[in-house]
Protein backbone atom coordinates (compact mmCIF):
# COMPACT_ATOMS: atom_id res chain seq x y z
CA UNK A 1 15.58 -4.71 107.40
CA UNK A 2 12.01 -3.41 106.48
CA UNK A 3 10.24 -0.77 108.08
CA UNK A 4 7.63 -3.87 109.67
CA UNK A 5 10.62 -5.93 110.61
CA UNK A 6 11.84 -3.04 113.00
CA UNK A 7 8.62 -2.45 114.43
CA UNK A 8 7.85 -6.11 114.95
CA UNK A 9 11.41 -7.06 116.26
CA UNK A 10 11.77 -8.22 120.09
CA UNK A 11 13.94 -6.66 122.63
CA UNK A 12 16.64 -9.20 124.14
CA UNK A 13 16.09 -9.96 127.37
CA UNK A 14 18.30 -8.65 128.86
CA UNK A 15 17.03 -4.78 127.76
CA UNK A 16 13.62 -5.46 129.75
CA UNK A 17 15.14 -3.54 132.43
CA UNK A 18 15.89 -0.72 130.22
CA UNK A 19 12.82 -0.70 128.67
CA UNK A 20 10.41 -0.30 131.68
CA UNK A 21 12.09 2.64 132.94
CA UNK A 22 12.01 3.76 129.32
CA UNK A 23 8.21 3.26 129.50
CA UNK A 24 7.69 4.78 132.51
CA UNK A 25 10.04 8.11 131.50
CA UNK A 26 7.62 8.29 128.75
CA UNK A 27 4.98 7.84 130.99
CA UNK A 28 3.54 11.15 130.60
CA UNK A 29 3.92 12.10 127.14
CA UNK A 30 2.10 8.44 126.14
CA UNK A 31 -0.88 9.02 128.48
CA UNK A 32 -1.22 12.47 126.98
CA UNK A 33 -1.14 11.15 123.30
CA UNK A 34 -3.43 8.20 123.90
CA UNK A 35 -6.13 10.32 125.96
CA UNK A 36 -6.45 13.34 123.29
CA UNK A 37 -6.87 11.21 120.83
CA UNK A 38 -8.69 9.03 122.32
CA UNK A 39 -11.16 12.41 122.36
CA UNK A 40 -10.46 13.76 119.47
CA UNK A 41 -11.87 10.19 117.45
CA UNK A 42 -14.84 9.62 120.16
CA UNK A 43 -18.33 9.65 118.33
CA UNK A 44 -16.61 9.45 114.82
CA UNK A 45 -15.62 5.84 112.78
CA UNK A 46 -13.36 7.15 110.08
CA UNK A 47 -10.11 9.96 110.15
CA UNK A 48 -11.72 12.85 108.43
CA UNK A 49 -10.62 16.95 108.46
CA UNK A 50 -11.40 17.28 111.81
CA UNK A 51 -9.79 14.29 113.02
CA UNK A 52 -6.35 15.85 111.59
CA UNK A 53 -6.70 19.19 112.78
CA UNK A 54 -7.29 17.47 116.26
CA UNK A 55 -4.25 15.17 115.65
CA UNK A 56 -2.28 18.29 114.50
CA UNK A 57 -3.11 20.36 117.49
CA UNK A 58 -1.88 17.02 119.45
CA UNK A 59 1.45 16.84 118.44
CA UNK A 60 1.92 20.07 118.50
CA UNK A 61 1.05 20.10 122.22
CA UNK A 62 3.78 17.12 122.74
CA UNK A 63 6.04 19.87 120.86
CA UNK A 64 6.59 17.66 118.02
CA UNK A 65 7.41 20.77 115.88
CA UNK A 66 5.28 22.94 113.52
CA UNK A 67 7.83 21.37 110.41
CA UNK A 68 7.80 17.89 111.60
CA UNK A 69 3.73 18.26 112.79
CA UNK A 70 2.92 19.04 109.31
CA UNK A 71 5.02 16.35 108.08
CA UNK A 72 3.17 13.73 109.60
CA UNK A 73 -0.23 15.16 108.92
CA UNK A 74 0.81 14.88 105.15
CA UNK A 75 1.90 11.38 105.03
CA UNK A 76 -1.30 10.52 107.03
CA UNK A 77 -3.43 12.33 104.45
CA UNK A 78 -1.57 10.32 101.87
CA UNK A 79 -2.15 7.26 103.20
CA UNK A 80 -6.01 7.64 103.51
CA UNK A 81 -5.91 8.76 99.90
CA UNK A 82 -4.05 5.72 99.48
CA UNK A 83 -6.45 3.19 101.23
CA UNK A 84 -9.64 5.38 100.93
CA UNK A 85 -10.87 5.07 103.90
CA UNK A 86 -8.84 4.61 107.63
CA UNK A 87 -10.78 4.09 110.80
CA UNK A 88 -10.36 5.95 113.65
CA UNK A 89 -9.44 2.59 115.73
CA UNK A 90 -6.76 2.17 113.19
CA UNK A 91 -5.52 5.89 113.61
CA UNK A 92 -2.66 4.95 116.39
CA UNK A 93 -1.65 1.84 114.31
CA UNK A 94 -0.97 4.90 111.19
CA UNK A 95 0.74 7.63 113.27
CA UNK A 96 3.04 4.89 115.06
CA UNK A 97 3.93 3.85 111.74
CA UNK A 98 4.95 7.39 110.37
CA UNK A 99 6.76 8.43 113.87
CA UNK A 100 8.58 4.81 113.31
CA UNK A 101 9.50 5.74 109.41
CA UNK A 102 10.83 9.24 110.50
CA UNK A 103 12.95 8.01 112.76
CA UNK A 104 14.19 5.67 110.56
CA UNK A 105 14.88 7.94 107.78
CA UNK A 106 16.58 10.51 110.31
CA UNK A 107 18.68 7.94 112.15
CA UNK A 108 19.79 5.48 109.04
CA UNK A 109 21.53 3.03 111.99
CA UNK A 110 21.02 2.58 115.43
CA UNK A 111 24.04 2.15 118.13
CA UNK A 112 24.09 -1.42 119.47
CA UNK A 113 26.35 -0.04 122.25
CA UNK A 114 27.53 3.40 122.86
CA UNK A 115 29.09 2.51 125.54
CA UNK A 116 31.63 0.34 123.98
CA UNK A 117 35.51 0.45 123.79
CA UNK A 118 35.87 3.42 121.06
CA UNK A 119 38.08 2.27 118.04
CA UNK A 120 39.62 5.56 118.09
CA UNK A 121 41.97 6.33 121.78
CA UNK A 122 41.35 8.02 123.17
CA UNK A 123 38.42 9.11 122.18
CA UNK A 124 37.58 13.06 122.92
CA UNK A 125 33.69 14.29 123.33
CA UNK A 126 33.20 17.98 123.88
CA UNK A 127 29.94 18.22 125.81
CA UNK A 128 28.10 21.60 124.93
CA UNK A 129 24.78 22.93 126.21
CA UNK A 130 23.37 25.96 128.54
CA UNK A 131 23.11 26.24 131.83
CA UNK A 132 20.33 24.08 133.67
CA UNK A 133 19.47 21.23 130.88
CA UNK A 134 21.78 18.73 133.28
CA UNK A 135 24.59 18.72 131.48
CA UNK A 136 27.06 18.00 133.91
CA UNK A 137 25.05 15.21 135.18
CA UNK A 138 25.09 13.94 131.63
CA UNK A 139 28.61 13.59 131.64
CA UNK A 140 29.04 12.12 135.01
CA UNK A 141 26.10 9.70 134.20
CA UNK A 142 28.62 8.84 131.08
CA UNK A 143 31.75 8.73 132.62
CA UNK A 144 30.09 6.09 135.09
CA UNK A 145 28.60 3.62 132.46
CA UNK A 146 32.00 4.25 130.42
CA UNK A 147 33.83 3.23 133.29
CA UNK A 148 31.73 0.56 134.21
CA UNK A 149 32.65 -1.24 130.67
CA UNK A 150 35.81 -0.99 132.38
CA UNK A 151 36.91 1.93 130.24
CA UNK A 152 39.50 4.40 131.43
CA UNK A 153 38.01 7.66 131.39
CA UNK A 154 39.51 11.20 132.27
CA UNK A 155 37.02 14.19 133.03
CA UNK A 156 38.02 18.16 131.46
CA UNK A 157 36.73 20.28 133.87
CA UNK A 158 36.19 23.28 131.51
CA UNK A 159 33.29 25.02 132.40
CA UNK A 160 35.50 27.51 134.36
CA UNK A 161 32.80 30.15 134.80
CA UNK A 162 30.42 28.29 136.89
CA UNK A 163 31.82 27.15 140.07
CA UNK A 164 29.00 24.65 140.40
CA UNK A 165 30.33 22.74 137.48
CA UNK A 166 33.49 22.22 138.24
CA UNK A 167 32.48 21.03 142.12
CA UNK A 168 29.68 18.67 140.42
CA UNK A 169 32.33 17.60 138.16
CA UNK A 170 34.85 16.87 141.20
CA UNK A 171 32.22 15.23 143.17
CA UNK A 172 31.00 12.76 140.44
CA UNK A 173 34.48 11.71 139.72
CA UNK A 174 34.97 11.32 143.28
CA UNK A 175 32.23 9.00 143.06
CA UNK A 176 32.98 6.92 140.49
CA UNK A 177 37.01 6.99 140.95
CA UNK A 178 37.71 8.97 137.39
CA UNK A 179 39.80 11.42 137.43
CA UNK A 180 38.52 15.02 137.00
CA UNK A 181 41.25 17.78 135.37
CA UNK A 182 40.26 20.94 137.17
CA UNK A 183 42.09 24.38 137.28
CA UNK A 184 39.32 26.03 139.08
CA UNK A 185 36.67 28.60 138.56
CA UNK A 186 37.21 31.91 136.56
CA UNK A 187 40.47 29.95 134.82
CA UNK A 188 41.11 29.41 130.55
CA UNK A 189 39.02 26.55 129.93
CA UNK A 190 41.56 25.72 126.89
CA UNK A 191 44.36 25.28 128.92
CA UNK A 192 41.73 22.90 131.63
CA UNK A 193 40.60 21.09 127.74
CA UNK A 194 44.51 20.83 126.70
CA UNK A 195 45.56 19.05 130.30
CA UNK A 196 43.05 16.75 130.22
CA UNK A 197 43.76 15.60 126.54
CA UNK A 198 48.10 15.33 127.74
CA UNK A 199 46.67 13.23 130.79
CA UNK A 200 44.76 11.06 128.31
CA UNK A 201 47.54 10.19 126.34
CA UNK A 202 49.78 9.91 128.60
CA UNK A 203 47.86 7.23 130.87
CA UNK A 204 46.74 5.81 127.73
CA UNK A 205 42.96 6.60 128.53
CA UNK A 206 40.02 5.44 126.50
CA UNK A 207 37.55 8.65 126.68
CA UNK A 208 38.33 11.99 127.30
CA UNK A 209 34.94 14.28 128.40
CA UNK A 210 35.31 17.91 128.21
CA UNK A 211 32.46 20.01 130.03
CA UNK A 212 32.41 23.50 128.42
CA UNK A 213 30.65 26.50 129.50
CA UNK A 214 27.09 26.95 129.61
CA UNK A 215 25.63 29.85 128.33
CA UNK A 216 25.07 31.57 125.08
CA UNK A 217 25.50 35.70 125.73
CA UNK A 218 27.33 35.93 122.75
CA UNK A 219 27.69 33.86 119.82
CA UNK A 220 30.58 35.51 119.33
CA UNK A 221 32.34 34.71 122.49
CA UNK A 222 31.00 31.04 122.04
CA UNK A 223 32.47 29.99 118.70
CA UNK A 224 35.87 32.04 119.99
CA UNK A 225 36.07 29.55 123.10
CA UNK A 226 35.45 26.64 121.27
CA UNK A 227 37.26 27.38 118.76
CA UNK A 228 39.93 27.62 121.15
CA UNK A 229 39.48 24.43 123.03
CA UNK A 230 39.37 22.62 119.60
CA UNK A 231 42.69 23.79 118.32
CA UNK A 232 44.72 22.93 121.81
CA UNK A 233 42.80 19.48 121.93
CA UNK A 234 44.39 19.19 118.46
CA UNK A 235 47.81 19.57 119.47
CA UNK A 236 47.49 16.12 120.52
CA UNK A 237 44.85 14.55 118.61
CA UNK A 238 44.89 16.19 115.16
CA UNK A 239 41.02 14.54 114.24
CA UNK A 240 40.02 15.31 117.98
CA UNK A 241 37.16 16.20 119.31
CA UNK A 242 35.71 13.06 117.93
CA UNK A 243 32.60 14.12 119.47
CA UNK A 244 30.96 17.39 119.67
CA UNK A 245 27.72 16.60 122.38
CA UNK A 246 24.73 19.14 122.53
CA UNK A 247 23.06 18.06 125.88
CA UNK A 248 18.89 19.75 125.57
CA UNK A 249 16.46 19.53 128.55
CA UNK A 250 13.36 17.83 126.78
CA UNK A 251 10.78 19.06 129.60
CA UNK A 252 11.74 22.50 127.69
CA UNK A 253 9.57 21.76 124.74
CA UNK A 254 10.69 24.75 122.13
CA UNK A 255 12.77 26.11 124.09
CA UNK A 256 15.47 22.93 123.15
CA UNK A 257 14.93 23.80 119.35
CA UNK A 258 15.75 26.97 120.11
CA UNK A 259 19.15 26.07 121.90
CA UNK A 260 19.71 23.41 118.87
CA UNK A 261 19.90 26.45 116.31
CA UNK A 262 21.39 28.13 118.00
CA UNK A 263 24.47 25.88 118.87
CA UNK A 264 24.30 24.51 115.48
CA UNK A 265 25.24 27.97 114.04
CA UNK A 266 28.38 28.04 116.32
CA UNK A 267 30.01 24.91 116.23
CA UNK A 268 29.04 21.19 114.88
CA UNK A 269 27.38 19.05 116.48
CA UNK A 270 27.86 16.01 115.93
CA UNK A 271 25.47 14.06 118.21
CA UNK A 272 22.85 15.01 120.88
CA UNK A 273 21.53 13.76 123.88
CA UNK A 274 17.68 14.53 125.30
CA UNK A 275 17.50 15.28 129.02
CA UNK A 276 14.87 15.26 131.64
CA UNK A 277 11.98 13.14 129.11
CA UNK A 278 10.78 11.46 132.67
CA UNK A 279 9.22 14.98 133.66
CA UNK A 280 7.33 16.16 131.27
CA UNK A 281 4.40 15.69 128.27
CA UNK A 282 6.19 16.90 125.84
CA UNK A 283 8.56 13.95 124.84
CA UNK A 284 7.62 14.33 121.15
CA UNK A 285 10.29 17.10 121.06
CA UNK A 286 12.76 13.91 120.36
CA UNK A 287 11.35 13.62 116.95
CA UNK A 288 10.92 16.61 116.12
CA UNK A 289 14.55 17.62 116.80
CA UNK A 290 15.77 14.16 115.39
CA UNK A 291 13.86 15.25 112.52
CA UNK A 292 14.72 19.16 112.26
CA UNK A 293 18.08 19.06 112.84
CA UNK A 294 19.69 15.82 111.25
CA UNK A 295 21.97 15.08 114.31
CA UNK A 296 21.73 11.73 115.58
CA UNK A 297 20.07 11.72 119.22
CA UNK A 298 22.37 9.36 120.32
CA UNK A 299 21.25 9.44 124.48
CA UNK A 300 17.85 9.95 126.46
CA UNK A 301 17.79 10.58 130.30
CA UNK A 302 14.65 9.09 131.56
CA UNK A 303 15.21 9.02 135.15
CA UNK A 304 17.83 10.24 138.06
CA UNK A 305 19.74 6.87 138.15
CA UNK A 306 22.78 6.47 136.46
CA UNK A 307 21.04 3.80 133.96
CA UNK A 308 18.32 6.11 133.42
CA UNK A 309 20.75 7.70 130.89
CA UNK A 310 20.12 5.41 128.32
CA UNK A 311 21.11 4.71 124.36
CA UNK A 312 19.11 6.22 122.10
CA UNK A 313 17.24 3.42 120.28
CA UNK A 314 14.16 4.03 117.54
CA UNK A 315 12.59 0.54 118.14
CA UNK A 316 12.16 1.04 122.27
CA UNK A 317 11.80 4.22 121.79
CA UNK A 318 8.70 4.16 119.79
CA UNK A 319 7.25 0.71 121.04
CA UNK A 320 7.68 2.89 124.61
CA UNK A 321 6.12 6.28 123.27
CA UNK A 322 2.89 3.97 121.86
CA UNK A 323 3.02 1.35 124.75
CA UNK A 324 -0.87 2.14 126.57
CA UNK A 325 -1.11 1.74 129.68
């Protein structure tokens, strides 16, 4: 499929639900776009130096990223070179075009359904991630929409350090009616990671989701732990953790790039999902960590209901970002 056929292609129907809360998580960071550029183009017909330097301070406001920022700038200069001359009324038309060919070059294939029976059972995700970016939420938001597939799913406990964690945990599988492996608070979260797994297999489970500690003090102590889960997970499933989960909080802006590099220096991650976009302006730091990092983003949380966590799609996901109000 070309790069016109994905930005011309039509939701299904039944994703118009999704997509309006999409649009309205985005809400802010769309308004913000549309309105400084809408100033930074006012009085002028064509994209000239000033235009750019306008459009980079933009994006850089949105906390697109200094690398991917300049990125875009280039390929916009390119294409004016190109076609000699682009309007300022086409300028949105351009830049939704280059945000739409990043994406596509950074995520080569898009998941028709994430929440799907996993091929692999069952299926282990270690969810990583500091304190405070909703990770815990994340995976009870998961473990609902899993379980609403009619998957069986078993909850790891394993953030032992953080009482709040493991109660949150508790409470959501309460909720849902998924069971949660706890040991409580101040206990080895390997040996919480290494029940959960022997529970899995023995009740034949579908997903296993493994909440890990929160914080970053020491790398060291960090890569140790998880180390450490990995290699008791493995007892049971030698390829296990299938899924190695880096949960940011996008209203951070930097901040989540900062927690990316850092994780990514301790352990791999293997996919990511983008917190908290419904809050905040600064939305563009999806594509600039989709872009930065080469992990897929493969889950956005655009609102507090349990749907609000959402699949990570480039074609909503930009048609939202550029949809004006």
């Amino acid at each position: 499929m070309g790069l016109f056929d994905f930005l011309k292609k039509k939701p299904e129907p039944q994703q118009q639900e999704e997509i309006q809360a999409l649009e309205q998580g985005l809400e802010k960071t769309s308004t913000g776009f549309f309105s400084k550029i809408g100033r930074a183009v006012v009085g002028k017909s064509k994209v000239d130096e000033e235009v750019l330097d306008e459009l980079e301070e933009i994006l850089l406001t949105s906390d697109v990223g200094v690398a991917t920022t300049l990125k875009i700038i280039q390929r916009i200069e390119q294409r004016i070179e190109r076609d000699k001359y682009v309007s300022t009324e086409e300028l949105d038309i351009v830049l939704r075009e280059e945000v739409a060919a990043l994406l596509e070059e950074n995520q080569s294939s898009s998941l028709v359904n994430a929440f799907a029976e996993p091929k692999q059972k069952p299926y282990v995700i270690m969810v990583v991630g500091v304190n405070g970016v909703g990770k815990t939420t994340t995976i009870g938001k998961l473990a609902s929409q899993f379980h609403q597939n009619g998957l069986k799913v078993i909850l790891g406990a394993a953030d032992t350090f953080r009482a709040a964690a493991v109660d949150q945990l508790k409470l959501w599988g309460e909720r849902v009616g998924i069971p949660v492996i706890d040991h409580g608070m101040n206990t080895d979260p390997a040996a919480v990671a290494f029940d959960a797994v022997k529970q899995a297999v023995e009740m034949n489970a579908d997903i296993v989701i493994i909440d890990t500690a929160g914080r970053l003090h020491t790398k060291v102590n960090l890569m140790t732990e998880l180390g450490k889960i990995k290699r008791v997970i493995q007892k049971f499933i030698p390829e296990a953790p299938h899924e190695v989960m880096l949960v940011l909080d996008g209203s951070t802006g930097q901040n989540a790039f900062i927690q990316a590099q850092e994780f990514t220096k301790v352990t791999e991650i293997t996919s990511l999902a983008i917190t908290k976009l419904d809050g905040t302006a600064k939305g563009g730091v999806v594509i600039g960590i989709s872009d930065q990092f080469k992990i897929p983003v493969k889950y956005i949380g655009v609102g507090e209901k349990i749907s609000d966590l959402q699949v990570f799609n480039k074609t909503t996901f930009v048609d939202s970002l550029f949809a004006k109000k």
